[in-house]
XYZ file of C-alpha atoms in Angstrom:
699
model
C -39.396 -11.454 -51.560
C -39.689 -10.564 -55.438
C -38.448 -6.862 -56.068
C -40.857 -5.746 -58.631
C -40.227 -2.361 -60.241
C -43.798 -2.113 -62.421
C -42.984 1.100 -63.953
C -39.951 -0.035 -65.768
C -40.244 -1.657 -69.174
C -37.858 -4.702 -68.071
C -40.126 -5.718 -65.075
C -41.570 -8.642 -66.813
C -38.397 -9.798 -68.396
C -36.395 -9.817 -64.910
C -39.381 -10.670 -62.608
C -41.850 -12.996 -64.456
C -44.803 -14.638 -63.007
C -44.764 -17.443 -65.761
C -41.891 -18.948 -68.071
C -41.805 -21.135 -71.001
C -38.404 -22.940 -72.090
C -38.537 -23.723 -75.861
C -36.055 -26.026 -77.010
C -35.428 -27.899 -73.478
C -34.233 -31.395 -74.115
C -32.413 -34.209 -71.809
C -30.014 -34.683 -74.720
C -28.510 -31.256 -74.132
C -26.172 -30.527 -70.896
C -27.158 -26.909 -70.951
C -30.973 -27.890 -70.561
C -30.136 -30.232 -67.666
C -27.990 -27.233 -66.004
C -30.895 -25.196 -66.552
C -33.473 -27.342 -65.041
C -31.273 -27.835 -61.971
C -30.707 -24.321 -61.490
C -34.617 -23.579 -61.982
C -35.395 -26.335 -59.493
C -33.168 -24.888 -56.979
C -34.401 -21.676 -56.710
C -37.802 -23.033 -56.351
C -39.794 -20.455 -58.644
C -43.712 -20.257 -57.395
C -45.124 -19.080 -60.981
C -45.943 -21.003 -63.970
C -43.281 -23.062 -65.806
C -44.099 -24.347 -69.556
C -41.648 -26.872 -71.122
C -41.743 -26.820 -74.928
C -40.105 -29.653 -77.135
C -41.287 -30.479 -80.749
C -42.045 -34.061 -79.826
C -43.838 -33.168 -76.630
C -44.023 -35.848 -74.172
C -42.361 -35.698 -71.040
C -38.871 -33.591 -70.246
C -37.070 -33.768 -67.112
C -40.026 -35.445 -65.359
C -42.486 -32.586 -66.521
C -44.977 -32.475 -69.250
C -43.741 -30.985 -72.244
C -46.099 -29.009 -75.348
C -44.993 -28.851 -78.745
C -45.378 -25.145 -79.334
C -46.381 -21.925 -77.349
C -49.820 -22.053 -79.142
C -50.903 -24.952 -77.048
C -50.455 -22.988 -73.897
C -52.986 -20.575 -75.082
C -51.881 -17.452 -73.328
C -48.916 -14.964 -73.456
C -46.515 -15.833 -71.181
C -44.301 -13.085 -69.300
C -40.627 -14.573 -70.398
C -39.539 -16.957 -72.984
C -36.174 -18.686 -72.938
C -35.100 -19.920 -76.353
C -32.364 -22.533 -76.402
C -32.893 -24.085 -79.935
C -30.372 -24.660 -82.783
C -29.142 -21.785 -84.412
C -30.614 -22.480 -87.649
C -34.297 -22.135 -86.152
C -33.677 -19.188 -83.833
C -35.379 -16.498 -86.366
C -38.102 -18.756 -87.088
C -38.757 -19.463 -83.275
C -38.644 -15.777 -82.399
C -41.244 -15.039 -84.971
C -43.636 -17.943 -83.308
C -42.680 -16.250 -80.012
C -43.982 -12.744 -81.301
C -47.086 -14.468 -82.712
C -47.928 -16.215 -79.398
C -47.875 -12.316 -78.032
C -44.765 -12.632 -76.033
C -42.748 -9.757 -75.705
C -39.850 -10.813 -73.366
C -37.176 -13.197 -74.657
C -33.799 -14.611 -73.765
C -31.656 -16.452 -76.227
C -29.152 -19.093 -75.076
C -27.973 -19.872 -78.712
C -24.650 -18.768 -79.650
C -23.233 -18.447 -83.124
C -24.072 -14.756 -84.130
C -21.897 -11.771 -83.948
C -19.085 -13.355 -81.962
C -18.562 -15.647 -84.888
C -17.727 -13.089 -87.325
C -19.607 -11.021 -90.335
C -22.117 -13.660 -91.150
C -23.131 -14.210 -87.510
C -23.254 -10.435 -87.293
C -25.828 -10.143 -89.928
C -27.812 -12.973 -88.526
C -27.924 -11.110 -85.351
C -29.208 -7.583 -86.895
C -31.839 -9.543 -88.332
C -32.964 -11.021 -84.856
C -32.566 -7.500 -83.250
C -34.361 -5.884 -86.181
C -37.355 -8.125 -85.782
C -37.509 -7.761 -81.498
C -37.545 -3.916 -82.238
C -40.178 -3.846 -85.055
C -42.288 -5.806 -82.527
C -41.327 -4.070 -79.042
C -39.562 -7.462 -78.010
C -37.435 -7.333 -74.936
C -34.706 -9.118 -76.129
C -31.572 -10.525 -73.907
C -28.907 -12.084 -76.006
C -28.243 -13.831 -77.789
C -25.328 -15.966 -76.611
C -26.655 -15.163 -73.220
C -26.418 -17.420 -69.942
C -29.483 -15.465 -68.599
C -30.143 -14.538 -65.169
C -30.287 -15.339 -61.471
C -32.886 -13.176 -59.472
C -31.762 -14.631 -56.039
C -34.204 -12.683 -53.837
C -37.146 -13.504 -56.281
C -36.415 -17.030 -56.094
C -36.245 -17.368 -59.834
C -33.486 -18.184 -62.247
C -33.047 -18.715 -66.104
C -29.449 -19.933 -66.515
C -27.030 -22.802 -66.842
C -24.820 -21.214 -63.923
C -24.941 -23.532 -60.961
C -26.999 -22.130 -58.453
C -24.840 -21.432 -54.740
C -26.063 -23.390 -51.599
C -27.326 -21.975 -49.542
C -29.108 -19.409 -51.612
C -28.020 -16.433 -49.674
C -30.401 -13.095 -50.217
C -28.690 -9.581 -50.338
C -28.910 -6.164 -52.111
C -26.334 -6.489 -54.378
C -27.113 -6.700 -58.179
C -24.585 -7.927 -60.777
C -24.556 -7.258 -64.686
C -22.043 -8.942 -66.651
C -20.797 -9.238 -70.420
C -18.826 -12.483 -69.754
C -20.467 -15.817 -69.164
C -17.766 -17.676 -67.587
C -16.843 -14.566 -65.492
C -20.381 -14.298 -64.560
C -20.218 -17.858 -62.986
C -17.138 -16.496 -60.929
C -18.582 -13.529 -59.844
C -21.318 -15.489 -58.297
C -19.166 -17.967 -56.855
C -16.930 -15.586 -55.153
C -19.648 -13.273 -53.750
C -21.003 -16.647 -51.989
C -17.663 -17.531 -50.652
C -17.482 -14.209 -49.168
C -21.012 -14.473 -47.895
C -22.002 -11.536 -49.886
C -25.905 -12.014 -50.856
C -27.194 -11.212 -54.333
C -30.377 -9.848 -55.576
C -29.611 -9.868 -59.456
C -27.089 -11.535 -61.705
C -27.450 -11.079 -65.269
C -25.728 -11.908 -68.092
C -26.126 -9.819 -71.114
C -24.257 -11.673 -74.049
C -24.073 -10.282 -77.450
C -26.560 -7.170 -76.635
C -28.095 -7.345 -79.868
C -30.860 -5.238 -77.897
C -30.488 -5.065 -74.470
C -27.448 -3.782 -73.432
C -25.626 -3.607 -70.186
C -26.538 0.223 -69.716
C -30.376 -1.080 -70.044
C -29.718 -3.571 -67.147
C -28.079 -0.835 -65.143
C -31.178 1.301 -65.477
C -33.232 -1.127 -64.595
C -31.162 -1.816 -61.081
C -31.451 1.875 -60.696
C -35.424 1.418 -60.168
C -35.239 -1.749 -58.483
C -36.075 -1.480 -54.751
C -34.370 -4.609 -54.182
C -31.067 -3.471 -55.187
C -29.117 -1.255 -53.000
C -25.686 -1.605 -55.022
C -24.719 -2.374 -58.552
C -21.536 -4.209 -59.652
C -20.658 -4.228 -63.561
C -18.243 -6.628 -65.188
C -17.529 -5.579 -68.932
C -15.290 -5.353 -71.740
C -16.860 -2.196 -73.311
C -20.050 0.268 -72.450
C -21.940 0.123 -76.005
C -24.817 2.743 -74.833
C -22.382 5.553 -73.399
C -25.550 8.138 -73.164
C -27.727 5.385 -71.629
C -24.984 4.362 -69.024
C -24.463 7.988 -67.976
C -28.277 8.838 -67.760
C -28.513 5.845 -65.428
C -25.317 6.588 -63.751
C -26.476 10.151 -62.813
C -29.712 8.578 -61.693
C -28.155 6.085 -59.552
C -26.273 9.098 -57.766
C -29.064 11.263 -57.191
C -30.849 8.139 -55.351
C -27.686 7.682 -53.535
C -27.237 3.855 -55.314
C -23.561 3.052 -56.103
C -22.309 1.721 -59.167
C -18.926 -0.365 -58.793
C -17.271 -1.434 -62.122
C -14.496 -3.568 -63.267
C -13.772 -2.660 -67.199
C -11.184 -5.206 -68.633
C -9.311 -3.798 -71.761
C -7.227 -0.596 -71.847
C -6.743 0.445 -75.496
C -5.477 3.450 -77.271
C -8.027 5.578 -79.327
C -8.290 3.911 -82.824
C -7.677 7.417 -84.596
C -5.072 9.597 -83.792
C -4.687 13.301 -84.788
C -1.097 13.875 -86.100
C -1.104 17.611 -86.004
C -1.552 17.530 -82.209
C 0.168 16.297 -79.201
C -3.606 15.425 -77.305
C -4.168 12.768 -79.708
C -1.295 10.829 -78.017
C -2.128 11.463 -74.647
C -5.713 10.685 -74.627
C -6.834 6.918 -74.448
C -10.211 5.118 -74.323
C -9.316 3.875 -70.898
C -8.281 7.260 -69.551
C -11.083 8.843 -71.060
C -13.380 5.914 -69.398
C -11.656 6.532 -66.183
C -12.227 10.273 -66.119
C -15.938 9.573 -66.939
C -16.225 6.980 -63.904
C -15.160 9.729 -61.676
C -17.680 12.555 -63.265
C -20.505 10.081 -63.069
C -19.762 8.727 -59.422
C -18.668 5.158 -60.771
C -16.141 3.386 -58.255
C -13.721 1.808 -60.581
C -11.965 -1.504 -59.654
C -9.285 -3.697 -61.217
C -9.901 -7.317 -59.918
C -12.956 -9.552 -59.438
C -12.266 -9.561 -55.546
C -12.071 -5.655 -55.100
C -15.212 -5.457 -57.437
C -17.521 -7.834 -55.219
C -15.981 -6.743 -51.873
C -16.426 -2.920 -52.581
C -19.883 -3.656 -54.152
C -20.749 -5.736 -51.441
C -19.666 -3.381 -48.777
C -21.842 -0.535 -50.396
C -24.886 -2.688 -50.325
C -24.527 -3.297 -46.593
C -23.076 -0.142 -44.954
C -24.866 3.037 -44.049
C -24.230 6.097 -45.690
C -20.730 7.642 -44.540
C -20.998 11.233 -43.603
C -17.617 11.604 -41.515
C -14.253 11.653 -43.449
C -12.348 8.732 -41.921
C -11.881 5.134 -41.318
C -10.856 3.501 -38.047
C -9.234 -0.020 -38.038
C -9.457 -1.745 -34.929
C -7.377 -5.107 -34.163
C -5.865 -7.075 -31.804
C -2.926 -7.580 -33.950
C -0.181 -5.196 -34.313
C 1.011 -6.691 -37.617
C -2.334 -6.361 -38.996
C -2.377 -2.710 -38.041
C 1.028 -2.034 -39.742
C -0.553 -4.016 -43.094
C -3.281 -1.826 -42.965
C -1.159 1.258 -42.375
C 1.052 0.626 -45.414
C -1.822 -0.381 -47.495
C -3.820 2.741 -46.648
C -0.847 4.807 -47.761
C -0.870 3.150 -51.088
C -4.754 3.129 -52.257
C -5.543 6.410 -50.294
C -7.461 5.068 -47.424
C -8.056 8.011 -44.889
C -6.960 6.702 -41.356
C -6.971 10.111 -39.558
C -5.896 10.329 -35.994
C -8.329 9.708 -33.303
C -9.639 12.840 -31.687
C -8.319 13.511 -27.900
C -11.503 12.840 -26.175
C -11.445 9.454 -27.913
C -8.028 8.688 -26.968
C -8.862 9.667 -23.407
C -11.644 7.330 -23.153
C -9.426 4.453 -24.835
C -6.823 4.837 -22.214
C -9.525 3.694 -19.528
C -10.215 0.733 -21.284
C -6.602 -0.555 -22.723
C -3.849 -2.038 -21.169
C -1.270 0.671 -19.991
C 1.092 -0.434 -22.661
C -1.231 -0.115 -25.847
C -1.202 2.885 -27.973
C -4.169 5.064 -29.115
C -3.217 5.288 -32.696
C -5.120 4.608 -35.649
C -4.823 1.698 -36.967
C -5.791 0.727 -33.346
C -3.920 -2.169 -31.606
C -5.968 -3.389 -28.811
C -3.530 -6.100 -28.025
C -4.682 -9.692 -27.081
C -5.447 -8.340 -23.261
C -8.897 -7.706 -24.347
C -9.913 -11.198 -25.103
C -10.903 -11.913 -21.687
C -12.944 -8.953 -21.421
C -15.734 -9.075 -24.149
C -17.485 -5.993 -22.756
C -14.442 -4.070 -23.236
C -14.257 -4.923 -26.827
C -17.493 -3.583 -27.223
C -17.131 -0.405 -25.620
C -13.823 -0.018 -27.739
C -15.703 -0.098 -30.844
C -18.513 1.951 -29.404
C -15.769 4.844 -28.332
C -14.282 4.724 -31.985
C -17.514 4.825 -33.753
C -18.368 7.868 -31.758
C -15.193 9.818 -32.943
C -16.200 12.866 -34.912
C -13.637 11.908 -37.736
C -14.773 8.474 -38.022
C -17.610 7.457 -40.517
C -16.687 3.747 -40.637
C -14.974 1.257 -38.336
C -13.408 -2.054 -39.608
C -12.613 -4.578 -36.978
C -10.113 -6.956 -37.663
C -10.805 -10.407 -35.705
C -10.841 -13.994 -36.992
C -13.742 -16.262 -37.414
C -12.271 -18.840 -35.171
C -14.549 -22.075 -35.014
C -13.283 -22.484 -31.357
C -15.929 -21.927 -28.559
C -13.183 -19.841 -26.852
C -13.341 -17.273 -29.412
C -16.868 -16.638 -29.596
C -17.562 -14.170 -26.901
C -15.444 -11.292 -28.088
C -17.291 -12.042 -31.557
C -20.714 -11.753 -29.858
C -19.411 -8.428 -28.271
C -18.057 -7.303 -31.896
C -21.477 -8.166 -33.190
C -23.382 -6.292 -30.657
C -21.358 -3.187 -31.251
C -21.885 -3.244 -35.092
C -25.575 -3.698 -34.595
C -26.150 -0.517 -32.965
C -28.007 2.036 -34.467
C -25.152 4.651 -34.154
C -22.612 2.304 -35.562
C -21.439 1.787 -39.076
C -18.742 -1.139 -39.532
C -17.823 -4.399 -40.620
C -15.689 -7.478 -39.549
C -12.536 -7.940 -41.665
C -10.208 -10.955 -41.521
C -6.648 -10.841 -42.191
C -6.502 -13.477 -45.365
C -8.530 -13.799 -48.719
C -10.424 -17.179 -48.043
C -14.057 -17.929 -48.429
C -16.256 -18.560 -45.106
C -17.461 -21.934 -44.685
C -20.593 -23.393 -43.181
C -19.519 -23.106 -39.282
C -18.136 -19.413 -39.986
C -21.697 -18.286 -41.460
C -23.420 -19.972 -38.339
C -21.121 -17.745 -36.195
C -21.932 -14.566 -38.320
C -25.557 -15.392 -37.845
C -25.122 -15.570 -34.141
C -23.114 -12.566 -34.049
C -26.172 -10.757 -35.369
C -25.470 -10.770 -39.211
C -22.968 -8.193 -39.374
C -21.035 -7.449 -42.667
C -18.109 -9.674 -42.534
C -15.141 -9.876 -45.482
C -11.889 -11.447 -45.743
C -8.573 -9.962 -46.707
C -6.875 -6.942 -45.322
C -5.472 -5.972 -48.831
C -8.563 -6.089 -50.994
C -10.420 -4.941 -47.760
C -8.557 -1.524 -47.826
C -8.981 -0.966 -51.342
C -12.569 -1.877 -50.890
C -12.931 0.678 -48.113
C -11.195 3.380 -49.975
C -13.487 2.972 -52.882
C -16.042 3.284 -50.382
C -14.792 6.469 -48.933
C -14.449 7.995 -52.143
C -17.886 7.220 -53.382
C -19.556 8.740 -50.502
C -17.181 11.952 -50.892
C -18.117 12.005 -54.879
C -21.475 11.322 -54.008
C -21.973 14.327 -51.729
C -19.885 16.698 -54.486
C -22.558 15.421 -57.327
C -25.541 16.293 -55.468
C -24.008 19.764 -54.961
C -23.022 20.044 -58.626
C -26.567 19.214 -59.333
C -27.934 22.119 -57.454
C -25.611 24.282 -59.762
C -27.342 26.256 -62.815
C -26.351 24.677 -65.867
C -23.737 26.219 -67.779
C -24.700 28.220 -70.770
C -21.954 28.157 -73.627
C -22.779 30.233 -76.726
C -21.644 28.509 -79.994
C -19.385 29.952 -82.246
C -19.949 30.063 -86.067
C -16.398 30.982 -87.147
C -13.781 27.936 -87.398
C -10.360 29.526 -86.799
C -7.655 27.971 -88.674
C -4.219 29.483 -87.907
C -2.475 30.385 -84.389
C -3.219 33.828 -85.255
C -6.976 33.374 -85.581
C -6.952 30.675 -82.649
C -5.327 32.780 -80.270
C -7.666 35.645 -81.505
C -10.635 33.558 -80.715
C -9.375 32.303 -77.212
C -8.907 36.177 -76.374
C -12.145 37.154 -77.269
C -13.449 34.046 -75.142
C -11.599 35.588 -72.091
C -8.532 33.474 -72.128
C -5.184 35.656 -71.344
C -3.190 35.800 -74.706
C 0.205 36.970 -75.206
C 0.100 40.236 -77.292
C 1.036 39.737 -81.098
C 1.667 41.795 -84.337
C 1.437 40.184 -87.596
C 4.325 41.514 -89.969
C 4.252 41.081 -93.563
C 7.543 42.647 -94.436
C 10.881 43.307 -92.627
C 10.350 46.747 -91.782
C 6.679 45.666 -90.202
C 8.604 43.210 -87.937
C 11.251 45.655 -86.895
C 8.291 48.127 -85.996
C 6.378 45.708 -84.191
C 9.167 44.625 -82.144
C 9.936 48.293 -81.260
C 6.487 48.463 -79.837
C 6.278 45.218 -77.953
C 9.440 45.127 -75.812
C 13.238 44.853 -75.700
C 13.206 40.917 -76.582
C 10.738 39.626 -78.919
C 9.870 36.136 -80.593
C 9.278 35.735 -84.304
C 6.836 32.770 -85.468
C 5.560 31.886 -88.776
C 1.915 32.518 -89.431
C 0.800 29.806 -91.768
C -2.782 27.613 -91.648
C -0.749 24.954 -93.009
C 2.151 24.574 -90.733
C 1.194 23.101 -87.366
C 4.656 22.378 -86.025
C 6.558 25.621 -86.890
C 9.773 24.577 -85.186
C 10.616 21.636 -87.362
C 10.117 23.942 -90.271
C 12.481 26.581 -89.175
C 9.465 29.142 -88.311
C 10.535 30.171 -84.917
C 13.115 32.415 -83.790
C 13.387 33.158 -79.930
C 15.459 35.974 -78.034
C 15.674 38.722 -80.589
C 17.020 42.107 -79.708
C 17.323 45.133 -81.783
C 16.500 45.761 -85.599
C 19.265 43.552 -86.969
C 18.515 40.655 -85.071
C 14.553 41.082 -85.608
C 15.251 41.787 -89.811
C 17.524 38.777 -90.071
C 15.192 36.460 -88.243
C 12.418 37.535 -90.238
C 14.061 37.010 -93.448
C 15.624 33.454 -92.227
C 12.107 32.291 -91.086
C 10.829 32.875 -94.788
C 13.400 31.390 -96.345
C 13.549 28.222 -94.307
C 9.710 27.636 -94.523
C 9.727 28.213 -97.962
C 12.479 25.470 -98.570
C 10.883 22.955 -96.148
C 6.876 23.607 -97.232
C 7.210 25.314 -100.606
C 3.509 24.944 -101.006
C 2.424 26.294 -97.577
C 0.334 29.314 -97.321
C 2.046 32.341 -95.457
C 0.186 35.215 -93.726
C 3.350 36.774 -92.650
C 5.352 36.433 -89.487
C 4.003 36.921 -85.741
C 5.897 38.919 -83.468
C 5.402 38.477 -79.517
C 7.237 39.655 -76.577
C 9.727 36.949 -75.401
C 8.815 35.481 -72.059
C 11.601 34.200 -69.990
C 11.997 31.925 -67.099
C 8.546 31.049 -66.864
C 6.592 27.495 -65.849
C 4.708 26.256 -68.912
C 1.545 24.298 -69.000
C -0.044 22.445 -71.699
C -3.676 22.417 -72.341
C -5.379 20.404 -74.676
C -9.037 19.333 -75.791
C -10.165 16.046 -77.600
C -13.466 14.655 -78.551
C -13.668 10.904 -77.759
C -15.937 9.097 -80.148
C -17.967 7.494 -77.238
C -17.837 9.638 -74.382
C -17.482 13.152 -76.153
C -15.148 16.123 -75.529
C -12.577 15.935 -72.730
C -9.669 18.284 -71.596
C -6.151 17.690 -70.505
C -3.763 19.759 -68.323
C -0.071 19.162 -67.539
C 3.290 20.542 -67.780
C 3.927 22.096 -71.178
C 6.620 22.440 -73.700
C 8.824 19.499 -74.180
C 7.836 17.972 -70.991
C 4.241 17.096 -72.356
C 6.006 14.673 -74.880
C 8.794 13.428 -72.287
C 6.643 13.004 -69.194
C 3.064 12.837 -70.175
C 2.048 13.840 -66.721
C -1.332 14.960 -67.551
C -4.436 15.191 -66.090
C -7.848 14.692 -68.084
C -11.528 15.442 -67.183
C -14.597 15.550 -69.320
C -16.071 18.959 -70.592
C -17.452 21.009 -69.275
C -15.228 21.479 -66.215
C -15.652 23.805 -63.221
C -12.694 25.861 -61.529
C -12.671 23.382 -58.719
C -12.305 20.851 -61.295
C -9.356 22.755 -62.970
C -7.590 23.276 -59.725
C -8.165 19.437 -58.929
C -6.495 18.566 -62.212
C -3.561 20.808 -61.494
C -2.937 19.318 -57.924
C -3.194 15.672 -59.119
C -0.289 16.082 -61.316
C 3.044 14.184 -60.520
C 4.927 17.360 -60.935
C 2.267 19.307 -58.836
C 5.263 20.585 -56.645
C 6.666 22.401 -59.439
C 3.658 24.556 -59.595
C 4.388 26.145 -56.432
C 7.544 27.479 -57.523
C 10.974 25.448 -57.161
C 14.780 26.548 -57.399
C 14.196 30.196 -58.597
C 11.527 28.990 -61.356
C 8.192 30.817 -60.667
C 5.340 28.946 -59.791
C 1.898 29.278 -61.078
C -1.127 31.095 -59.673
C -3.440 28.050 -59.326
C -6.508 30.298 -59.543
C -5.726 32.008 -62.262
C -4.534 28.920 -64.284
C -7.746 27.173 -63.350
C -9.841 30.234 -64.849
C -7.815 29.746 -67.945
C -8.386 26.218 -68.489
C -12.162 26.427 -67.683
C -12.469 29.111 -70.475
C -9.998 27.111 -72.937
C -12.585 24.023 -72.483
C -15.690 26.403 -72.749
C -14.107 27.824 -76.014
C -13.787 24.175 -77.226
C -17.323 23.505 -76.435
C -18.286 26.550 -78.137
C -16.728 25.373 -81.390
C -18.825 22.399 -81.929
C -18.546 18.937 -83.001
C -16.496 19.510 -85.719
C -13.573 20.323 -83.465
C -10.925 17.457 -83.109
C -8.553 19.147 -80.918
C -7.858 22.283 -79.294
C -4.309 22.617 -78.021
C -2.454 25.505 -75.985
C 1.192 24.604 -75.799
C 2.241 26.458 -73.581
C 0.299 28.365 -71.309
C 2.684 30.280 -69.626
C 2.920 31.362 -65.805
C 5.295 33.506 -64.247
C 3.835 32.991 -60.937
C 0.969 35.723 -60.993
C -0.156 35.604 -64.321
C -0.720 33.094 -67.222
C -0.867 33.728 -70.925
C -1.531 31.533 -73.895
C 1.569 31.500 -76.145
C 0.736 29.332 -78.914
C -2.382 27.731 -80.081
C -3.812 25.065 -82.731
C -7.045 24.175 -83.604
C -7.566 20.843 -85.436
C -10.688 20.087 -87.635
C -12.639 17.221 -88.830
């Protein structure tokens, strides 16, 4: 039963053969709960109880110290008062033990003094190579291994499974376990990380990736404190076809804003994390129910190789519910192929339709073999990779034959599907027996949560295939840039050198220069102040549009200099930039930022004033591919405008995507000192794109 990963450094922590409990006492409710859970699992290894008074504790003999045992122990569970935790850890180290869970609280969660104490604990563990889980950790359950060190009560009966859960919240860990059990979803591991002084959530995920007893990983967290370790583990999980599903609570904005750039107000911690999840192939959910159902489904179903889901029910109302929910959550319910529909007509009543969702009507209740054949036919459809069969787990014997037929259909090697009941509720003992009698198919409750879970399952399978294709591509080689462009002119020149299409410009340092430049560039021009100290030129009166003829250009030149000197008298002024006027164009915004945890990201959306008003942008971690850039543009709420609308030219998606990729690469080449690179607007006339304005912000 035990799932060992002998090569992983955390194996003896999470799959020990010998355990010692330090501080166990009958006076403590935590000790009582811990022993109850431990006994419920029937651990087959060695257990030692350590109490400073010795004697008998919970009917077992106790020793006064680890040294009395006379040999190193695989795992030590520390549950002593706060004042003696550090000394106890030193005793554990002296006894040669290198895997420790600390239940005791009162550390970093209490403030600066507790944080200092926790740092000392972590430093001691690190110095001596100790795997430390906690402090303030409720430990873990290893269901398949029949071993638990946790006061979280055991579920009864224990249900083995291939879903492993890691959770940062102790109370939530208990609820996750209880909900999975209510849904008849078996677990392999449930691990609570506590304060993560040493071992963090990402380390546990990395362990799960190697664990052969884990097929799917569920995460409940408030933050990911080791982003690089997490990203590395997630990529390994994707390569191994092992899904990760996450529920991250708390959406906050970046703690530091960049006043000179729009991008800072458009990027938030949660948006970046969402984009990272997509890049890493991590399915993101927003409720405990969706987390458990999605991860539980992914632990049980086969890989999905066809693009759609079929929903089969004898309830027309359930079919309508699913159709509505599918539209909201992006669940693909493709029409059944003509050959499938033809085969179904020979099985269904004359008045039944062959749509997907498929209402088979109550007429099939008396013919279980027909129910089985219907599921077989739908499973064979070229577009259907997964079949959800809606049928209630009735406790009446009259309802058993159709359920047995469903079980037979879902058990076939060529089948990939599950039973989905209508309403969110747990399965009782009788229903669990029915599921066993059916052959043990995956059975979940709630069409509402089930549809969201199915959508995430289909997304994960698509994204996993994309990631495998991406992994086969050669890595992008971005040559670093040593220069640091400061002004708009320098930034546009840098972008042009990196292959980004940029509007023609001339720098004028006199009135006559401006007039001459205007004559060389076209009939109508734009004048803008060139200054490294002025980020927002319009507010300083540094922009004049639609200028035609020498008189207008000359007057605009003088007006710009006068306004800027009045607005910012100490600003450095390089001159005035002259560019051709681009009218009746659709404008895009492209900006990059560096997230403190996850690194550089890029945003794209409608430009000009719309970026501030609508905030309709798509975000991806850098670097990106051309396909990524096209997908970003197509995902915008205003994507319809990109095709052209009411006389306004649209955008050549390929040209815009190429420019966005090159802007992202240009930002990466400028290195970690670049805080933001912003192009607003990236202008399009339907055929070509040009960067009209650019801003680089440095740390």
